[in-house]
Every structure is written in structure tokens, then in C-alpha cells.
C-alpha positions as a printed Julia matrix, in Angstrom:
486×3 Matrix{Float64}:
 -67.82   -9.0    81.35
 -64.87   -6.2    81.21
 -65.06   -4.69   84.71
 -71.24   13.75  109.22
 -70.72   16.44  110.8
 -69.26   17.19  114.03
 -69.23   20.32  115.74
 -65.05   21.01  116.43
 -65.39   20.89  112.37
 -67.71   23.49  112.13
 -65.92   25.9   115.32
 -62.43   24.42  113.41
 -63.2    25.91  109.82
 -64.79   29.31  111.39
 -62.35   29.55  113.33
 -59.22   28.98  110.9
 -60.52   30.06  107.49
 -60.98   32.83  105.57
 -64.1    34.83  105.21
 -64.68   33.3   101.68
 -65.25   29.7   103.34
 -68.61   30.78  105.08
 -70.63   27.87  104.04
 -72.6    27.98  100.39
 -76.54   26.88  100.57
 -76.79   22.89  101.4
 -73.28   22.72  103.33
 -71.89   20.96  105.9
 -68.73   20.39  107.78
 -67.02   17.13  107.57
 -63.4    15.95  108.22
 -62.23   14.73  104.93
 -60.34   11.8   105.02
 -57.92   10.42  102.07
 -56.51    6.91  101.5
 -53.22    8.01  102.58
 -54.82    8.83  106.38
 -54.48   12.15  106.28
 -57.43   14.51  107.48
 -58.48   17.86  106.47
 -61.62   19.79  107.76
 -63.38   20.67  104.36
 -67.56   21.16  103.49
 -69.82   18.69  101.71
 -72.39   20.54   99.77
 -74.98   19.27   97.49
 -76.96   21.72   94.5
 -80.03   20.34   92.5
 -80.13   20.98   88.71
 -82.88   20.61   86.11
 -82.29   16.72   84.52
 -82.75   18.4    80.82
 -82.63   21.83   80.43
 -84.91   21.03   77.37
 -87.31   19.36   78.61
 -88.66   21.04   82.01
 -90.64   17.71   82.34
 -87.87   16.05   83.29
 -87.24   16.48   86.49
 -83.88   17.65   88.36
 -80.95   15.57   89.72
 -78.96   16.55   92.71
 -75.39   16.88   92.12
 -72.36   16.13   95.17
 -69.43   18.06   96.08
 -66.45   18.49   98.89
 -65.08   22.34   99.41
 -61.6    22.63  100.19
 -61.58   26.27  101.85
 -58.6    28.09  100.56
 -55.26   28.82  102.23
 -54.94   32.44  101.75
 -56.76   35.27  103.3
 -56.95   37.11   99.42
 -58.65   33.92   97.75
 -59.33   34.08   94.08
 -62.1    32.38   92.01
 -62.71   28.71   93.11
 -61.13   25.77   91.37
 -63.32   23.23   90.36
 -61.8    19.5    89.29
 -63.4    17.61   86.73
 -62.3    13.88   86.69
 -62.08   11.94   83.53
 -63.48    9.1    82.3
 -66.64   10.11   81.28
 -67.51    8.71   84.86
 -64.99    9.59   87.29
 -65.74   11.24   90.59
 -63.81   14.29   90.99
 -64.25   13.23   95.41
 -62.74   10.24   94.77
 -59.36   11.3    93.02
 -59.39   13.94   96.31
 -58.94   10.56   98.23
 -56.47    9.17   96.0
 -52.96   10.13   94.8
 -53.76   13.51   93.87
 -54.88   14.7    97.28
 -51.34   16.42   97.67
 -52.32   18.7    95.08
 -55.76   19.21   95.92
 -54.43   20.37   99.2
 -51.56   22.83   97.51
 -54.13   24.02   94.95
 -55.83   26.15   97.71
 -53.43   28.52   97.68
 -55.62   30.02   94.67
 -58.96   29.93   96.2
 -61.43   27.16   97.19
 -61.23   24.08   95.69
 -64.02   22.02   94.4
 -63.5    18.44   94.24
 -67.03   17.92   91.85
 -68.92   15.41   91.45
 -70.51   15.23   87.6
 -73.95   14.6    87.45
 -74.07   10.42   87.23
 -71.14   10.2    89.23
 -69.62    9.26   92.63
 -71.79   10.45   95.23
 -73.86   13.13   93.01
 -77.57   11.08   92.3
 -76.97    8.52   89.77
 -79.88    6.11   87.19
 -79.03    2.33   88.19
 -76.89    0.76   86.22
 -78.55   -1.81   83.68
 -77.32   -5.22   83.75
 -78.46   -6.88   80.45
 -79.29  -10.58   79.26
 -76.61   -9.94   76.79
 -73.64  -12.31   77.36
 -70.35  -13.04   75.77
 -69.02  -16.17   76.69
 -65.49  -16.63   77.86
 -64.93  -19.48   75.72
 -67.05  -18.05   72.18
 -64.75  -17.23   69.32
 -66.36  -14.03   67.93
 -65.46  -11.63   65.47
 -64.69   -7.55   66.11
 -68.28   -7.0    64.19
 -70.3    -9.6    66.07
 -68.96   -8.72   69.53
 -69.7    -4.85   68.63
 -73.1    -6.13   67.98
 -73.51   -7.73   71.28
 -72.81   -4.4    72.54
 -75.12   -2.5    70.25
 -77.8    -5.29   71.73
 -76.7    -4.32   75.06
 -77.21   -0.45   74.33
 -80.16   -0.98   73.18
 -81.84   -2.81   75.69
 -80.29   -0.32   78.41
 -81.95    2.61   76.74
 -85.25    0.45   77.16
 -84.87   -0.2    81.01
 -83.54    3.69   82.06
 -86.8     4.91   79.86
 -88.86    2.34   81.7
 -86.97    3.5    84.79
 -87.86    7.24   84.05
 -84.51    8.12   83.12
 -83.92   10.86   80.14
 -80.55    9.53   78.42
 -80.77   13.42   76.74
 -79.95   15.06   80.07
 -76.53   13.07   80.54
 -74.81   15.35   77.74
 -71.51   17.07   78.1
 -73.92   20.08   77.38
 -75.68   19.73   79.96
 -72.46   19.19   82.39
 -71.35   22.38   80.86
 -74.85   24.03   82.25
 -73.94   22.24   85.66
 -71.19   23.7    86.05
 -72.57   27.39   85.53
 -75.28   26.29   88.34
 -72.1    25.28   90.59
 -70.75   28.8    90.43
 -73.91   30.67   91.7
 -74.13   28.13   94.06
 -71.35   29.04   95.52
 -72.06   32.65   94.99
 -68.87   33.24   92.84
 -68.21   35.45   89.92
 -66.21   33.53   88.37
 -64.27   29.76   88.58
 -61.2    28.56   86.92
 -61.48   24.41   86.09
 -58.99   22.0    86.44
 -58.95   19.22   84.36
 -58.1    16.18   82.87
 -58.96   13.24   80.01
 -62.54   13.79   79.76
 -63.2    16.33   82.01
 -60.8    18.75   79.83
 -63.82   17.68   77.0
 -65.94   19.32   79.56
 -63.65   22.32   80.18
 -63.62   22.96   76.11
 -67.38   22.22   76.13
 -67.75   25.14   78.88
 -65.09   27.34   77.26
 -67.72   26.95   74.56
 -71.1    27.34   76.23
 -70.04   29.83   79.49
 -66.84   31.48   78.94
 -68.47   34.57   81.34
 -68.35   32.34   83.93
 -64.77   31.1    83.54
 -61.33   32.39   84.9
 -58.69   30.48   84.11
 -58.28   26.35   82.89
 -56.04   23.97   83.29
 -56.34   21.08   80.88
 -53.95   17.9    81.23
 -54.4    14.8    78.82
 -56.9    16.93   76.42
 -59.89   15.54   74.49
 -60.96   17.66   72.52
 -64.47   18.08   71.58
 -64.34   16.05   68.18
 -62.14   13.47   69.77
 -64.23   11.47   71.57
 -63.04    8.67   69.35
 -58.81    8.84   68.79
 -57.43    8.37   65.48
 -56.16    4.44   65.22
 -52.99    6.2    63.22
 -52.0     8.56   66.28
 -52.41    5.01   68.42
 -49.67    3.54   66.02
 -47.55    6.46   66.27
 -47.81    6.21   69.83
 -46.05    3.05   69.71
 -43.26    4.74   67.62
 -42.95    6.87   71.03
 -42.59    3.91   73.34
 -40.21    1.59   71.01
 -37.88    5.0    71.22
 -38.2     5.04   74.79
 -37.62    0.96   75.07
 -34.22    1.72   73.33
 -33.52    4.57   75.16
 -33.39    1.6    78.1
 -30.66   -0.77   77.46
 -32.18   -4.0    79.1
 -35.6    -2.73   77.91
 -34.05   -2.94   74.11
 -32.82   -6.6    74.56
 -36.23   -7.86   75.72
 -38.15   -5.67   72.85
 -36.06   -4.76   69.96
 -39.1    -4.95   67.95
 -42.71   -3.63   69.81
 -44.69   -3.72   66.88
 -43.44   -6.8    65.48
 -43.91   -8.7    68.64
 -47.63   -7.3    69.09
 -48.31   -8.0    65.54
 -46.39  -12.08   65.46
 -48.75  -12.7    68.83
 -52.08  -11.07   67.81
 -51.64  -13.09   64.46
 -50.87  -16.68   66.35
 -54.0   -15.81   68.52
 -55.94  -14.84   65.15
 -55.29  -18.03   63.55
 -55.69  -20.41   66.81
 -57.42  -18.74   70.45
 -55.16  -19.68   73.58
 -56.84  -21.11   76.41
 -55.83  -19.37   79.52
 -57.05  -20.53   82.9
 -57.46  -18.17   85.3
 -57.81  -18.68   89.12
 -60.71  -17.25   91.17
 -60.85  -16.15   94.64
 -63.03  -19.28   96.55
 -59.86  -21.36   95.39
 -61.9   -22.29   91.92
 -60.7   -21.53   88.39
 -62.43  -20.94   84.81
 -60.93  -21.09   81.41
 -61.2   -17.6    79.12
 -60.1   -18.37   75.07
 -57.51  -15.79   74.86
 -58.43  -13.88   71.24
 -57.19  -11.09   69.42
 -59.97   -8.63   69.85
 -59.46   -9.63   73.48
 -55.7    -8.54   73.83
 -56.2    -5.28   71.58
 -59.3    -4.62   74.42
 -57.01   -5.04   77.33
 -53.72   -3.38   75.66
 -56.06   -0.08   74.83
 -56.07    0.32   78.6
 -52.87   -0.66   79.5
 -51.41    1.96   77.46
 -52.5     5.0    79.34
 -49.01    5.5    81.44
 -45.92    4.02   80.59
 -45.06    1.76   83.93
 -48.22   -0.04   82.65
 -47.33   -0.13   79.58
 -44.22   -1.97   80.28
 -47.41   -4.9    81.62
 -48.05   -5.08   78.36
 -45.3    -5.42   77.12
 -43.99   -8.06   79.29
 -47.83   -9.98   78.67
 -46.83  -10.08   75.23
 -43.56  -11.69   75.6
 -45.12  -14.09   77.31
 -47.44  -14.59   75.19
 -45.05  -15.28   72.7
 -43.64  -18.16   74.4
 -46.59  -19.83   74.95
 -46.6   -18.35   78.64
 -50.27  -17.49   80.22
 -49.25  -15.99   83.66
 -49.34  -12.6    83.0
 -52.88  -12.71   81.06
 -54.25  -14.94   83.61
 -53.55  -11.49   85.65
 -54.91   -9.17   84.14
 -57.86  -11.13   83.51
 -58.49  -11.54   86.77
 -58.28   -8.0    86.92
 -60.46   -6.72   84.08
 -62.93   -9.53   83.66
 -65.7   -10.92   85.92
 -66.46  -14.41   84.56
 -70.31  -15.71   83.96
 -71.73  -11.83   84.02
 -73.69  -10.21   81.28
 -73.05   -6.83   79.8
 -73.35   -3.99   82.52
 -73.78    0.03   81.4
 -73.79    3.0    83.19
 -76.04    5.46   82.06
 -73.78    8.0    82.49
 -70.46    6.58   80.39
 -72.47    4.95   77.49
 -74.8     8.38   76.93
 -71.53   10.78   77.32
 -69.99    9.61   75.0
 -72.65    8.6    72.46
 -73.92   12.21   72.72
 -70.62   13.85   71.88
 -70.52   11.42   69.16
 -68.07   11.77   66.16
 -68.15   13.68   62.82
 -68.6    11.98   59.38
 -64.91   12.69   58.79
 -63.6    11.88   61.51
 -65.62    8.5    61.62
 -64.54    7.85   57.97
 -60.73    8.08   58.76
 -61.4     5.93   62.33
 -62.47    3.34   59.87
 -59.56    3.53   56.97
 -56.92    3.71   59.8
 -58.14    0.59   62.26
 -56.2    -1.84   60.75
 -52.86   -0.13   61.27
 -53.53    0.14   64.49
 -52.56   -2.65   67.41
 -55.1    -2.19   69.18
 -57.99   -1.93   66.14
 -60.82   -0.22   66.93
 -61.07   -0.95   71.07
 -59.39    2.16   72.38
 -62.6     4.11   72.9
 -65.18    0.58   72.96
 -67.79    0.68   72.27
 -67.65    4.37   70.41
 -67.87    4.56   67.52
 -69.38    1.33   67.24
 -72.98    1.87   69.24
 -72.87    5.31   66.94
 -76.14    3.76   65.08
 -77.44    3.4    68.93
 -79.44    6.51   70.79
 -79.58    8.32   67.64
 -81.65   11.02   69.8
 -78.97   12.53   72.32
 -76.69   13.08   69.64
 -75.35   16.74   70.44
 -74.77   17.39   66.57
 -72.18   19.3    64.73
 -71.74   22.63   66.16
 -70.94   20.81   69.23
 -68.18   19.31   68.12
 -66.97   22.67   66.52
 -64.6    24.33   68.57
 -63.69   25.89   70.96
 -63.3    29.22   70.08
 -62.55   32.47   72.51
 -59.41   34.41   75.08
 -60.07   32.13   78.1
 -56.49   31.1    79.26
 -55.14   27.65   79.44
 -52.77   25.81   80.36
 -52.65   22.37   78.24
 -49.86   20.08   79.84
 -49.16   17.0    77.49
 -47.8    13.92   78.64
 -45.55   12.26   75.41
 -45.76    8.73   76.38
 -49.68    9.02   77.15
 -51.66    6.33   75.14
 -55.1     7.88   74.71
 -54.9    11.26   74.51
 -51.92   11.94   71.95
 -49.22   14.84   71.48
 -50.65   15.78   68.22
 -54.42   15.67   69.08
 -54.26   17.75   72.04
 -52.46   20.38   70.14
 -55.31   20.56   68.0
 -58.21   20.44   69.93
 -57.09   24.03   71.85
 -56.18   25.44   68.06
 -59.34   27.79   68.04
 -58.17   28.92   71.66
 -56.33   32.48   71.4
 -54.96   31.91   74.99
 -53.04   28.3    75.51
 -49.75   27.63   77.31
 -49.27   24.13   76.07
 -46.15   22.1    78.29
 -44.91   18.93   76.62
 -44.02   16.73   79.78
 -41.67   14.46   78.32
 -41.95   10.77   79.4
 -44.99   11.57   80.87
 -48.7     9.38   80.45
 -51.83    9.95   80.96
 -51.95   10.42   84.42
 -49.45   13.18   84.62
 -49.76   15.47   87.43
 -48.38   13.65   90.12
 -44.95   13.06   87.62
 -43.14   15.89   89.01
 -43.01   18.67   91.46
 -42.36   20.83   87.99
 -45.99   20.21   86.75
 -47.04   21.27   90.41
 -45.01   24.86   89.83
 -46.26   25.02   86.31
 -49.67   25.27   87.4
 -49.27   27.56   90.39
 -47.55   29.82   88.53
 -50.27   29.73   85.28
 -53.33   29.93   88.31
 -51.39   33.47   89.85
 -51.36   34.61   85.63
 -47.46   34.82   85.71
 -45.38   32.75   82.71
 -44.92   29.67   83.47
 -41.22   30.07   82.64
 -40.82   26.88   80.35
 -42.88   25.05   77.53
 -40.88   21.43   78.16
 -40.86   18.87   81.72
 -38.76   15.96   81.74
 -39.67   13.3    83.86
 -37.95    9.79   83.81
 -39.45    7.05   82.39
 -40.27    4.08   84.51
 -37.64    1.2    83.74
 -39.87   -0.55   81.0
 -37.94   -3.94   81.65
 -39.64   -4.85   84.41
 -43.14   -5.54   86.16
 -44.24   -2.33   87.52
 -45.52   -2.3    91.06
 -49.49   -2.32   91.17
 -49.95   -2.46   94.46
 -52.31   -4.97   96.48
């Protein structure tokens, strides 16, 4: 399927930080460590929360955090991250790329890399591994291979309930709660959030449900609270943005004068006959995968999120085109573990199923899939397990809004391929307070783009104007195979 302490610390932080760093309730000292070998002495704190605010029968869950202290002897408010996904851990993006800006962020106040409940190291249900398979070599269409998923869901819901596990308290409502719980804990007045993908879903969800508690947020790559599912149109017009950035590239034009026209010759050859593609595997082995439509608009739906991997795609379907496996034999090896049945997390499949979609929205999903190269895989398998856990459905009101004066500061990335330009401006449209920055070139992952998006934010966090409402940032050179890494 698709894939402590030590005592220096302690003397360290008392020593060196300000008054507002005194430890919160279940605190400790730890030296933080990030992939990039840095250290920083920082606080791991734990807070427990009821499961389902509900349902007092159903028990609590403990939820994980790392404190950053802040820099400044006059903090303000702390900052609290939410990752995306749904599923990210907001400690393991500190470890990553962003850690840079983790680390200038405290400048503002205390910084909360947070664990959401079901995530990283807060308490999490196992994960269900069903006895539903799909086959590397079984031709299947979009509806039956949805089915295997709605099969899947179902018998997931069956093991958590046998496990004890009540799908209705892993709601973006119930986040929202969390993160009200986080701010006594910590015994502020207020926090600001800092966001991003689906965690700016949770920001809007806590705009709605505790703007007392908020100060300031900062959204990047917004979903808003109806657009859990994007709009297969805004996916096509996203392509419309990278062809004009392709011929922006001169090399980049000769190889793709045509994006959609290539996408749509090799999904049709692969429509009408499957390509085998054999992929190596680490003991030295090798299995063959049938190479299908549905297959390519499943990986291309995540290869679109930032433009250097988007030129991956764009050199996989090239290939393609020729007949060539190498680069699909790569990313397979990448995104699929051979032989395994379907795995869910409790956490991603009931997020998303409870934010759910509305009946228009749903309607105009399904009008607009065909236009779109990637069909109906960029949010898989919403809407299609919509029929599925009927029960933690959040409902309408949910989805309307937000509405209120908390500011924000939206920052939108124009070459980002799941959260798009025109969306993003619409999900903050009941907002009264939004500085929205178009960062031009920009994908999903945007914050790291530029030292401009750094200043944007700094200034928007000390309430001063953020002095522009445009970033340019150069696009990666789409010609060639960007470097992954490893």
C-alpha cells in the first residue's frame, strides 16, 4: 500500500532565560536536538485532555509538547505551531528544515512546537492494518479501488471501537478545545498560532470556537474550513500556473511545451493498456507494479505540492511517454510498500472525515473531476469514505466560517498544488483582520523560500505593517531532477 533531563539543562535555562520560562506543570528540561546537529536547551511538557468533551465517559488522552523559552526579557503571548497534514507533529518539523525559524520566532515569546492529539509523541490509538489488499498487478477502476478503501474504513472503525477508541474525539473541534487547554497550561492569557496546510484548518477552527484565547495567527498554505476536499477545477488551473512558469524557463519550455497535453496523451495510453514497471527492492529482489491511471493521478496529487517536485513529475511523465519506467520505478519505491494491506491512522482518516464537505461543495467536486489531471485523488480517500463514519461528522455550522477581528497573516504560495491562490483567499473572507502576501513562485511548503517571508512574519507578530502584500522567490529550474536527498 501507499506509504531526559540533565541537570546543566535545568541550571542552563534558569540561569539564561527570562522569568516567563519558569517551567509550566509536567515540564522538564531537555537539550533539543535537530537534524541539522544543532542543540538548544528547551522544556518537554506533557497536558492531559478529556478524549471527547461530549462524552465524559471517554476517557482523556495526554497530549506532547517542546517549549522554546523566548529570547527577549519583554516576551509576548506564546506561539504555538500546528503542523499540517492532518497528522503532522509540530516536534518533528522543529527537527527539520524549519528549526531556523523556530529558533528566530522566539523573539515574540515562547514557542510551542505542539504535538496534536494522535500525533508524534502526544498518545496515539494503534494504527489498524486491515485484510483489505490491492494488488500491485489488479487493474481496478477509480470506483472499485475507492471501495476497497471504504472496506478498509470500515473495518478500522470496527477494531479502534473494539480497541476502546472514540473516533468522535479526533475532531478538529476537539483540537480547537486542545488548544484552549494548552494555554492554561501554560498559564497564559493569551497565544498567537502559527500555521500551516491543515493546521491553518485548525487555526480557522479556533478563530471560530476560542477567539478569547487568541492573539495573533499566522496562516501559510490555508485550508479553509469547507475545504477539506479542493476543487478538481482550481487543480487544473493550477497547472495553467506551472505551464506559465515552464515557459518562463527556456530549456523547461523545450522539454514541455504542452503540460496538459503530455499528462493527458500518457494517462490515456495507460487507460487503454497498464505498463508494467518493475521496481527493485532493497534485499537485491524486485516485484512488478501495473502502472495505471488512477495510479499516476495518486502519485502526481502529491508531487504537486512545491514546484522542484513538481518538475519529478514532470520529468516521470516524459518518460513515461517514451516508454521509459525509471523514474516511476522511483517513486514507487518511494510511495509504495509492495504485498501490504491497507493501513489507517485513526487520527488522518477521522480528521478529515469529521470536517467532511458540504452538499455543494461535494456536488461541484463531482462535476469538475474529470477536468482535472489528477481526478479525484488529491485529498484520497475524502470525499470518497464520506458515506463512512457517518457519526463524527462535525455538520454544517462547522464548516461555516470563520467569522471575527483576530489578525492574520495569510501568506500564499502561487505555485502551491493543494492549497490554491483562489481558495485561500476565500476561506479568511469572513475574517475582518487578514494581511494576505502572495509569495510568488512559492509551493506549499513556503516558509523556508525566503528570508522575506521570515521579516513578513516578524514584523505582523510585533503588530507593525508588514510593508508589502507580494514576495518573489525564484522558481526552481523545472528542467531538471530536483535534489531529494538520500
Amino acid at each position: 500500500m501507499i506509504k531526559r533531563p540533565a541537570l546543566f539543562a535545568a541550571l542552563a535555562l534558569a540561569l539564561a532565560a527570562p522569568a516567563y520560562a519558569a517551567a509550566a506543570p509536567n515540564e522538564e528540561p531537555i537539550t533539543f536536538e535537530p537534524r541539522s546537529g544543532e542543540k538548544v536547551e528547551a522544556f518537554s511538557g506533557t497536558l492531559t485532555v478529556p478524549m471527547n468533551r461530549s462524552d465524559p465517559s471517554s476517557g482523556t488522552t495526554e497530549l506532547a509538547y517542546v517549549r522554546f523559552p523566548a529570547t527577549t526579557d519583554t516576551p509576548g503571548n506564546p506561539i504555538v505551531y500546528l503542523s499540517g497534514g492532518p497528522g503532522g507533529s509540530g516536534i518533528g518539523t522543529a527537527k527539520g528544515p524549519r528549526f531556523p525559524l523556530f529558533m528566530a520566532m522566539r523573539q515574540h515569546g515562547d514557542v510551542i512546537a505542539f504535538d496534536q492529539r494522535g500525533t508524534g509523541a502526544s498518545e496515539q490509538p494503534g494504527r489498524c492494518t486491515s485484510s483489505v489488499q490491492v494488488g500491485e498487478m489488479e487493474i481496478l477502476s477509480d470506483e472499485q479501488y475507492a471501495d476497497r478503501y471504504r472496506q478498509a474504513t470500515r473495518e478500522c472503525a470496527a477494531f479502534w471501537k473494539a480497541e476502546g477508541v472514540d473516533l468522535r474525539g479526533f475532531t478538529t473541534a476537539e483540537s480547537a478545545q486542545d488548544i484552549s487547554d494548552l494555554r492554561k497550561h501554560l498559564g497564559a492569557e493569551k497565544v498567537s498560532l502559527w500555521s500551516i496546510s491543515y493546521g491553518s484548518h485548525l487555526a480557522m477552527a479556533s478563530i471560530a470556537a476560542i477567539p478569547d484565547d487568541l492573539d495573533r495567527v499566522i496562516m501559510a498554505s490555508a485550508e479553509g474550513l469547507d475545504q477539506t476536499v479542493k476543487l478538481p477545477a482550481r487543480t487544473l488551473a493550477y497547472f495553467g500556473r506551472l505551464q506559465a512558469a515552464v515557459d518562463a524557463q527556456p530549456e523547461a519550455k523545450k522539454l514541455y511545451p504542452d503540460v496538459l497535453g503530455l499528462i493527458t496523451r500518457v494517462q490515456a495510453k495507460l487507460e487503454a493498456e497498464p505498463m508494467k514497471v518493475t521496481v527493485p527492492k532493497r534485499d537485491g529482489g524486485s516485484y512488478d507494479f501495473l502502472m495505471q491511471k488512477r495510479n499516476l493521478q495518486e502519485f502526481s496529487s502529491g508531487m504537486i505540492a512545491d514546484p522542484q517536485i513538481a518538475a519529478l513529475m514532470l520529468m516521470m511523465y516524459r518518460q513515461l511517454d517514451e516508454g521509459d519506467t525509471t523514474l516511476a520505478s522511483f517513486v514507487l519505491q518511494r510511495f509504495w510498500s509492495p504485498g501490504e494491506p491497507i493501513v489507517m491512522s485513526a487520527m488522518t482518516t477521522a480528521m478529515d472525515r469529521a470536517s467532511g464537505i458540504t452538499p455543494d461543495r461535494l456536488k461541484a467536486f463531482e462535476e469538475q473531476v474529470p477536468r482535472s489531471p489528477v481526478g479525484g485523488y488529491l485529498n484520497f480517500p475524502m470525499p470518497q469514505i464520506l458515506g463512512e463514519l457517518e457519526d463524527i461528522d462535525l455538520g454544517p455550522s462547522f464548516r461555516d466560517g470563520p467569522f471575527g477581528d483576530t489578525p492574520v497573516l495569510l501568506l500564499t504560495g502561487t505555485l502551491d498544488g493543494r492549497t490554491y491562490p483562489e481558495g485561500q483567499s476565500e476561506a479568511v473572507a469572513g475574517l475582518n483582520d487578514v494581511t494576505q502576501i502572495i509569495v510568488e513562485n512559492a509551493g506549499h511548503n513556503l516558509f523556508m523560500t525566503s528570508p522575506d517571508v521570515g521579516t513578513a512574519m516578524h514584523k505582523f507578530m510585533r503588530g507593525e505593517d508588514v510593508g508589502t502584500d507580494r514576495i518573489i522567490v525564484e522558481t526552481p529550474d523545472l528542467s531538471k531532477m530536483p535534489n531529494l536527498g538520500g
